[in-house]
A tleap script that builds the chain and sets N, CA, C and O, in Angstrom:
source leaprc.protein.ff14SB
mol = sequence {
  NSER LEU LYS GLU GLY GLU GLU ALA PHE ILE
  LYS HIE SER ARG ILE LEU GLN MET HIE GLY
  ALA ALA VAL VAL VAL MET ALA PHE ASP GLU
  LYS GLY GLN ALA ALA THR TYR GLU ASP LYS
  VAL ARG ILE CYS LYS ARG ALA TYR ASP ILE
  LEU VAL GLN LYS VAL GLY PHE ASN PRO GLN
  ASP ILE ILE PHE ASP PRO ASN ILE LEU THR
  ILE GLY THR GLY MET PRO GLU HIE ASN ASN
  TYR ALA VAL CASP
}
set mol.1.N position { -12.450 -55.240 -73.051 }
set mol.1.CA position { -13.029 -53.916 -72.887 }
set mol.1.C position { -13.857 -53.563 -74.121 }
set mol.1.O position { -13.818 -54.249 -75.142 }
set mol.2.N position { -14.576 -52.512 -73.996 }
set mol.2.CA position { -15.390 -52.016 -75.102 }
set mol.2.C position { -14.615 -51.029 -75.973 }
set mol.2.O position { -15.195 -50.313 -76.789 }
set mol.3.N position { -13.314 -51.007 -75.788 }
set mol.3.CA position { -12.444 -50.048 -76.484 }
set mol.3.C position { -12.595 -50.112 -78.006 }
set mol.3.O position { -12.545 -49.082 -78.678 }
set mol.4.N position { -12.779 -51.307 -78.543 }
set mol.4.CA position { -12.902 -51.485 -79.992 }
set mol.4.C position { -14.359 -51.497 -80.449 }
set mol.4.O position { -14.639 -51.758 -81.619 }
set mol.5.N position { -15.275 -51.220 -79.547 }
set mol.5.CA position { -16.691 -51.181 -79.892 }
set mol.5.C position { -17.438 -52.427 -79.449 }
set mol.5.O position { -16.847 -53.448 -79.099 }
set mol.6.N position { -18.744 -52.307 -79.476 }
set mol.6.CA position { -19.617 -53.369 -78.979 }
set mol.6.C position { -19.536 -54.640 -79.825 }
set mol.6.O position { -19.548 -55.743 -79.279 }
set mol.7.N position { -19.454 -54.499 -81.133 }
set mol.7.CA position { -19.412 -55.673 -82.011 }
set mol.7.C position { -18.182 -56.536 -81.723 }
set mol.7.O position { -18.294 -57.756 -81.611 }
set mol.8.N position { -17.017 -55.914 -81.602 }
set mol.8.CA position { -15.782 -56.660 -81.298 }
set mol.8.C position { -15.852 -57.261 -79.895 }
set mol.8.O position { -15.384 -58.377 -79.670 }
set mol.9.N position { -16.437 -56.518 -78.952 }
set mol.9.CA position { -16.583 -57.004 -77.578 }
set mol.9.C position { -17.416 -58.279 -77.545 }
set mol.9.O position { -17.059 -59.246 -76.871 }
set mol.10.N position { -18.516 -58.276 -78.267 }
set mol.10.CA position { -19.384 -59.455 -78.322 }
set mol.10.C position { -18.657 -60.618 -78.995 }
set mol.10.O position { -18.715 -61.749 -78.514 }
set mol.11.N position { -17.982 -60.345 -80.093 }
set mol.11.CA position { -17.252 -61.399 -80.806 }
set mol.11.C position { -16.209 -62.056 -79.908 }
set mol.11.O position { -16.133 -63.282 -79.839 }
set mol.12.N position { -15.405 -61.247 -79.221 }
set mol.12.CA position { -14.373 -61.782 -78.335 }
set mol.12.C position { -14.988 -62.533 -77.157 }
set mol.12.O position { -14.476 -63.569 -76.732 }
set mol.13.N position { -16.081 -62.003 -76.639 }
set mol.13.CA position { -16.763 -62.635 -75.501 }
set mol.13.C position { -17.301 -64.012 -75.866 }
set mol.13.O position { -17.233 -64.943 -75.063 }
set mol.14.N position { -17.828 -64.139 -77.061 }
set mol.14.CA position { -18.374 -65.434 -77.499 }
set mol.14.C position { -17.264 -66.475 -77.643 }
set mol.14.O position { -17.468 -67.649 -77.333 }
set mol.15.N position { -16.105 -66.050 -78.108 }
set mol.15.CA position { -14.969 -66.968 -78.226 }
set mol.15.C position { -14.551 -67.442 -76.832 }
set mol.15.O position { -14.315 -68.633 -76.628 }
set mol.16.N position { -14.461 -66.529 -75.888 }
set mol.16.CA position { -14.096 -66.900 -74.516 }
set mol.16.C position { -15.140 -67.833 -73.911 }
set mol.16.O position { -14.799 -68.807 -73.241 }
set mol.17.N position { -16.394 -67.534 -74.148 }
set mol.17.CA position { -17.480 -68.366 -73.617 }
set mol.17.C position { -17.427 -69.776 -74.202 }
set mol.17.O position { -17.678 -70.756 -73.501 }
set mol.18.N position { -17.098 -69.869 -75.488 }
set mol.18.CA position { -16.987 -71.171 -76.151 }
set mol.18.C position { -15.954 -72.063 -75.457 }
set mol.18.O position { -16.092 -73.286 -75.432 }
set mol.19.N position { -14.932 -71.440 -74.902 }
set mol.19.CA position { -13.865 -72.172 -74.231 }
set mol.19.C position { -14.122 -72.340 -72.730 }
set mol.19.O position { -13.285 -72.886 -72.010 }
set mol.20.N position { -15.273 -71.870 -72.265 }
set mol.20.CA position { -15.629 -72.024 -70.860 }
set mol.20.C position { -14.891 -71.085 -69.927 }
set mol.20.O position { -14.810 -71.334 -68.724 }
set mol.21.N position { -14.354 -70.008 -70.475 }
set mol.21.CA position { -13.551 -69.077 -69.673 }
set mol.21.C position { -14.414 -68.030 -68.977 }
set mol.21.O position { -15.503 -67.686 -69.438 }
set mol.22.N position { -13.903 -67.540 -67.869 }
set mol.22.CA position { -14.467 -66.351 -67.233 }
set mol.22.C position { -13.850 -65.147 -67.952 }
set mol.22.O position { -12.906 -65.309 -68.725 }
set mol.23.N position { -14.370 -63.955 -67.707 }
set mol.23.CA position { -13.825 -62.753 -68.343 }
set mol.23.C position { -13.441 -61.712 -67.307 }
set mol.23.O position { -14.068 -61.597 -66.254 }
set mol.24.N position { -12.400 -60.959 -67.625 }
set mol.24.CA position { -12.017 -59.780 -66.851 }
set mol.24.C position { -12.263 -58.598 -67.769 }
set mol.24.O position { -11.654 -58.488 -68.833 }
set mol.25.N position { -13.158 -57.718 -67.354 }
set mol.25.CA position { -13.552 -56.577 -68.175 }
set mol.25.C position { -12.887 -55.320 -67.639 }
set mol.25.O position { -13.107 -54.930 -66.492 }
set mol.26.N position { -12.070 -54.687 -68.480 }
set mol.26.CA position { -11.443 -53.426 -68.114 }
set mol.26.C position { -12.403 -52.284 -68.421 }
set mol.26.O position { -13.137 -52.337 -69.408 }
set mol.27.N position { -12.402 -51.262 -67.588 }
set mol.27.CA position { -13.317 -50.129 -67.738 }
set mol.27.C position { -12.808 -49.146 -68.791 }
set mol.27.O position { -12.385 -48.033 -68.477 }
set mol.28.N position { -12.860 -49.582 -70.035 }
set mol.28.CA position { -12.545 -48.759 -71.201 }
set mol.28.C position { -13.725 -48.860 -72.152 }
set mol.28.O position { -14.377 -49.901 -72.226 }
set mol.29.N position { -14.002 -47.801 -72.869 }
set mol.29.CA position { -14.962 -47.880 -73.964 }
set mol.29.C position { -14.401 -47.124 -75.157 }
set mol.29.O position { -13.217 -46.791 -75.191 }
set mol.30.N position { -15.249 -46.857 -76.126 }
set mol.30.CA position { -14.807 -46.199 -77.345 }
set mol.30.C position { -14.214 -44.814 -77.091 }
set mol.30.O position { -13.452 -44.309 -77.916 }
set mol.31.N position { -14.555 -44.195 -75.961 }
set mol.31.CA position { -14.051 -42.864 -75.617 }
set mol.31.C position { -12.753 -42.914 -74.818 }
set mol.31.O position { -12.097 -41.889 -74.633 }
set mol.32.N position { -12.378 -44.114 -74.339 }
set mol.32.CA position { -11.140 -44.244 -73.576 }
set mol.32.C position { -11.353 -44.823 -72.197 }
set mol.32.O position { -12.377 -45.445 -71.912 }
set mol.33.N position { -10.354 -44.604 -71.339 }
set mol.33.CA position { -10.351 -45.156 -69.981 }
set mol.33.C position { -11.332 -44.414 -69.092 }
set mol.33.O position { -11.431 -43.188 -69.146 }
set mol.34.N position { -12.055 -45.166 -68.275 }
set mol.34.CA position { -12.970 -44.563 -67.310 }
set mol.34.C position { -12.149 -43.947 -66.181 }
set mol.34.O position { -11.389 -44.641 -65.505 }
set mol.35.N position { -12.307 -42.646 -65.984 }
set mol.35.CA position { -11.538 -41.953 -64.954 }
set mol.35.C position { -12.390 -41.564 -63.755 }
set mol.35.O position { -11.888 -41.482 -62.634 }
set mol.36.N position { -13.673 -41.324 -63.984 }
set mol.36.CA position { -14.547 -40.900 -62.894 }
set mol.36.C position { -15.397 -42.069 -62.404 }
set mol.36.O position { -15.552 -43.075 -63.095 }
set mol.37.N position { -15.930 -41.920 -61.226 }
set mol.37.CA position { -16.831 -42.929 -60.662 }
set mol.37.C position { -17.986 -43.209 -61.633 }
set mol.37.O position { -18.329 -44.362 -61.895 }
set mol.38.N position { -18.571 -42.134 -62.157 }
set mol.38.CA position { -19.714 -42.274 -63.052 }
set mol.38.C position { -19.354 -43.051 -64.311 }
set mol.38.O position { -20.121 -43.904 -64.759 }
set mol.39.N position { -18.183 -42.756 -64.883 }
set mol.39.CA position { -17.745 -43.472 -66.086 }
set mol.39.C position { -17.475 -44.943 -65.793 }
set mol.39.O position { -17.815 -45.812 -66.596 }
set mol.40.N position { -16.868 -45.220 -64.649 }
set mol.40.CA position { -16.580 -46.614 -64.283 }
set mol.40.C position { -17.870 -47.416 -64.157 }
set mol.40.O position { -17.968 -48.533 -64.664 }
set mol.41.N position { -18.845 -46.846 -63.487 }
set mol.41.CA position { -20.129 -47.531 -63.310 }
set mol.41.C position { -20.831 -47.694 -64.650 }
set mol.41.O position { -21.350 -48.769 -64.950 }
set mol.42.N position { -20.853 -46.641 -65.458 }
set mol.42.CA position { -21.535 -46.679 -66.757 }
set mol.42.C position { -20.930 -47.745 -67.668 }
set mol.42.O position { -21.658 -48.538 -68.266 }
set mol.43.N position { -19.611 -47.766 -67.773 }
set mol.43.CA position { -18.948 -48.713 -68.665 }
set mol.43.C position { -19.089 -50.145 -68.154 }
set mol.43.O position { -19.378 -51.056 -68.931 }
set mol.44.N position { -18.887 -50.344 -66.868 }
set mol.44.CA position { -18.998 -51.702 -66.313 }
set mol.44.C position { -20.428 -52.222 -66.422 }
set mol.44.O position { -20.636 -53.400 -66.713 }
set mol.45.N position { -21.411 -51.359 -66.193 }
set mol.45.CA position { -22.810 -51.785 -66.324 }
set mol.45.C position { -23.130 -52.136 -67.776 }
set mol.45.O position { -23.800 -53.131 -68.053 }
set mol.46.N position { -22.646 -51.314 -68.687 }
set mol.46.CA position { -22.873 -51.597 -70.113 }
set mol.46.C position { -22.275 -52.946 -70.499 }
set mol.46.O position { -22.923 -53.750 -71.169 }
set mol.47.N position { -21.035 -53.189 -70.073 }
set mol.47.CA position { -20.372 -54.461 -70.379 }
set mol.47.C position { -21.130 -55.621 -69.746 }
set mol.47.O position { -21.332 -56.651 -70.389 }
set mol.48.N position { -21.549 -55.466 -68.500 }
set mol.48.CA position { -22.295 -56.510 -67.801 }
set mol.48.C position { -23.579 -56.844 -68.557 }
set mol.48.O position { -23.883 -58.013 -68.795 }
set mol.49.N position { -24.324 -55.810 -68.929 }
set mol.49.CA position { -25.595 -56.021 -69.641 }
set mol.49.C position { -25.370 -56.754 -70.964 }
set mol.49.O position { -26.138 -57.652 -71.310 }
set mol.50.N position { -24.340 -56.383 -71.694 }
set mol.50.CA position { -24.038 -57.047 -72.963 }
set mol.50.C position { -23.676 -58.512 -72.716 }
set mol.50.O position { -24.191 -59.409 -73.382 }
set mol.51.N position { -22.785 -58.741 -71.751 }
set mol.51.CA position { -22.335 -60.110 -71.479 }
set mol.51.C position { -23.474 -61.016 -71.024 }
set mol.51.O position { -23.571 -62.159 -71.470 }
set mol.52.N position { -24.322 -60.523 -70.153 }
set mol.52.CA position { -25.402 -61.346 -69.601 }
set mol.52.C position { -26.584 -61.458 -70.559 }
set mol.52.O position { -27.106 -62.551 -70.779 }
set mol.53.N position { -27.005 -60.336 -71.125 }
set mol.53.CA position { -28.230 -60.329 -71.931 }
set mol.53.C position { -28.013 -60.730 -73.387 }
set mol.53.O position { -28.858 -61.407 -73.971 }
set mol.54.N position { -26.895 -60.322 -73.977 }
set mol.54.CA position { -26.671 -60.605 -75.396 }
set mol.54.C position { -25.816 -61.845 -75.640 }
set mol.54.O position { -26.043 -62.582 -76.599 }
set mol.55.N position { -24.831 -62.072 -74.767 }
set mol.55.CA position { -23.913 -63.193 -74.976 }
set mol.55.C position { -24.342 -64.418 -74.162 }
set mol.55.O position { -24.087 -65.552 -74.567 }
set mol.56.N position { -24.992 -64.190 -73.019 }
set mol.56.CA position { -25.451 -65.299 -72.193 }
set mol.56.C position { -24.452 -65.756 -71.151 }
set mol.56.O position { -24.494 -66.906 -70.715 }
set mol.57.N position { -23.539 -64.855 -70.738 }
set mol.57.CA position { -22.558 -65.201 -69.712 }
set mol.57.C position { -23.228 -65.342 -68.354 }
set mol.57.O position { -24.189 -64.637 -68.044 }
set mol.58.N position { -22.714 -66.256 -67.555 }
set mol.58.CA position { -23.114 -66.373 -66.160 }
set mol.58.C position { -22.501 -65.181 -65.424 }
set mol.58.O position { -21.294 -64.961 -65.526 }
set mol.59.N position { -23.293 -64.412 -64.691 }
set mol.59.CA position { -22.747 -63.251 -63.973 }
set mol.59.C position { -21.572 -63.601 -63.048 }
set mol.59.O position { -20.711 -62.759 -62.791 }
set mol.60.N position { -21.540 -64.833 -62.553 }
set mol.60.CA position { -20.444 -65.241 -61.672 }
set mol.60.C position { -19.125 -65.408 -62.425 }
set mol.60.O position { -18.072 -65.546 -61.803 }
set mol.61.N position { -19.172 -65.398 -63.739 }
set mol.61.CA position { -17.971 -65.541 -64.557 }
set mol.61.C position { -17.458 -64.203 -65.077 }
set mol.61.O position { -16.652 -64.166 -66.007 }
set mol.62.N position { -17.922 -63.102 -64.481 }
set mol.62.CA position { -17.520 -61.766 -64.917 }
set mol.62.C position { -16.787 -61.058 -63.773 }
set mol.62.O position { -17.307 -60.937 -62.664 }
set mol.63.N position { -15.584 -60.602 -64.067 }
set mol.63.CA position { -14.769 -59.846 -63.107 }
set mol.63.C position { -14.501 -58.477 -63.721 }
set mol.63.O position { -14.188 -58.386 -64.908 }
set mol.64.N position { -14.618 -57.424 -62.939 }
set mol.64.CA position { -14.389 -56.072 -63.447 }
set mol.64.C position { -13.084 -55.500 -62.922 }
set mol.64.O position { -12.740 -55.671 -61.753 }
set mol.65.N position { -12.358 -54.814 -63.811 }
set mol.65.CA position { -11.148 -54.078 -63.466 }
set mol.65.C position { -11.460 -52.596 -63.696 }
set mol.65.O position { -11.411 -52.117 -64.829 }
set mol.66.N position { -11.782 -51.867 -62.610 }
set mol.66.CA position { -12.172 -50.462 -62.770 }
set mol.66.C position { -10.989 -49.483 -62.854 }
set mol.66.O position { -11.158 -48.295 -62.579 }
set mol.67.N position { -9.811 -49.960 -63.225 }
set mol.67.CA position { -8.647 -49.096 -63.463 }
set mol.67.C position { -8.150 -48.386 -62.208 }
set mol.67.O position { -7.844 -47.195 -62.250 }
set mol.68.N position { -8.069 -49.097 -61.110 }
set mol.68.CA position { -7.569 -48.498 -59.876 }
set mol.68.C position { -6.046 -48.479 -59.844 }
set mol.68.O position { -5.458 -47.614 -59.195 }
set mol.69.N position { -5.403 -49.408 -60.525 }
set mol.69.CA position { -3.949 -49.522 -60.509 }
set mol.69.C position { -3.249 -48.236 -60.928 }
set mol.69.O position { -2.118 -47.996 -60.506 }
set mol.70.N position { -3.882 -47.406 -61.742 }
set mol.70.CA position { -3.226 -46.207 -62.251 }
set mol.70.C position { -2.902 -45.180 -61.170 }
set mol.70.O position { -2.283 -44.161 -61.477 }
set mol.71.N position { -3.295 -45.406 -59.923 }
set mol.71.CA position { -2.935 -44.456 -58.869 }
set mol.71.C position { -1.434 -44.454 -58.614 }
set mol.71.O position { -0.911 -43.513 -58.016 }
set mol.72.N position { -0.735 -45.491 -59.058 }
set mol.72.CA position { 0.700 -45.596 -58.832 }
set mol.72.C position { 1.547 -44.864 -59.856 }
set mol.72.O position { 2.771 -44.998 -59.841 }
set mol.73.N position { 0.938 -44.097 -60.739 }
set mol.73.CA position { 1.710 -43.430 -61.797 }
set mol.73.C position { 2.456 -42.209 -61.295 }
set mol.73.O position { 3.448 -41.801 -61.899 }
set mol.74.N position { 1.994 -41.615 -60.191 }
set mol.74.CA position { 2.594 -40.380 -59.699 }
set mol.74.C position { 2.024 -39.141 -60.366 }
set mol.74.O position { 2.387 -38.021 -60.008 }
set mol.75.N position { 1.149 -39.327 -61.319 }
set mol.75.CA position { 0.537 -38.184 -62.000 }
set mol.75.C position { -0.620 -37.664 -61.150 }
set mol.75.O position { -1.507 -38.436 -60.786 }
set mol.76.N position { -0.628 -36.371 -60.827 }
set mol.76.CA position { -1.658 -35.817 -59.938 }
set mol.76.C position { -3.086 -36.115 -60.392 }
set mol.76.O position { -3.961 -36.312 -59.549 }
set mol.77.N position { -3.343 -36.152 -61.687 }
set mol.77.CA position { -4.709 -36.400 -62.170 }
set mol.77.C position { -5.171 -37.820 -61.890 }
set mol.77.O position { -6.362 -38.110 -62.013 }
set mol.78.N position { -4.257 -38.719 -61.515 }
set mol.78.CA position { -4.620 -40.100 -61.192 }
set mol.78.C position { -4.811 -40.322 -59.687 }
set mol.78.O position { -5.241 -41.399 -59.274 }
set mol.79.N position { -4.506 -39.339 -58.884 }
set mol.79.CA position { -4.538 -39.499 -57.428 }
set mol.79.C position { -5.889 -39.930 -56.867 }
set mol.79.O position { -5.938 -40.626 -55.853 }
set mol.80.N position { -6.959 -39.541 -57.493 }
set mol.80.CA position { -8.293 -39.848 -56.967 }
set mol.80.C position { -8.892 -41.124 -57.556 }
set mol.80.O position { -10.007 -41.491 -57.183 }
set mol.81.N position { -8.205 -41.802 -58.450 }
set mol.81.CA position { -8.770 -42.977 -59.124 }
set mol.81.C position { -9.212 -44.067 -58.149 }
set mol.81.O position { -10.245 -44.699 -58.369 }
set mol.82.N position { -8.462 -44.295 -57.093 }
set mol.82.CA position { -8.829 -45.352 -56.141 }
set mol.82.C position { -10.011 -44.927 -55.285 }
set mol.82.O position { -10.753 -45.778 -54.794 }
set mol.83.N position { -10.199 -43.632 -55.100 }
set mol.83.CA position { -11.332 -43.126 -54.325 }
set mol.83.C position { -12.598 -43.212 -55.156 }
set mol.83.O position { -13.648 -43.631 -54.666 }
set mol.84.N position { -12.494 -42.814 -56.413 }
set mol.84.CA position { -13.648 -42.858 -57.317 }
set mol.84.C position { -13.841 -44.275 -57.778 }
set mol.84.O position { -14.759 -44.554 -58.550 }
savepdb mol mol.pdb
quit
């Protein structure tokens, strides 16, 4: 994720790429977890652009986790996460 910033994201991505690994990108950035549809799209697009344009990842080796699992917490504010 971009939780630790773009520089750390690129560094970690290059290490994974060196080993021929695919990546799973969680929808987090420096501000935290993406909760809205707009945040999920913004963060995932940013990560995709960095991975493809700056690191050189094959788009087929990128998997996104838009934080849908949190609907199981029972917390009312998470109820719409799977919809968004």
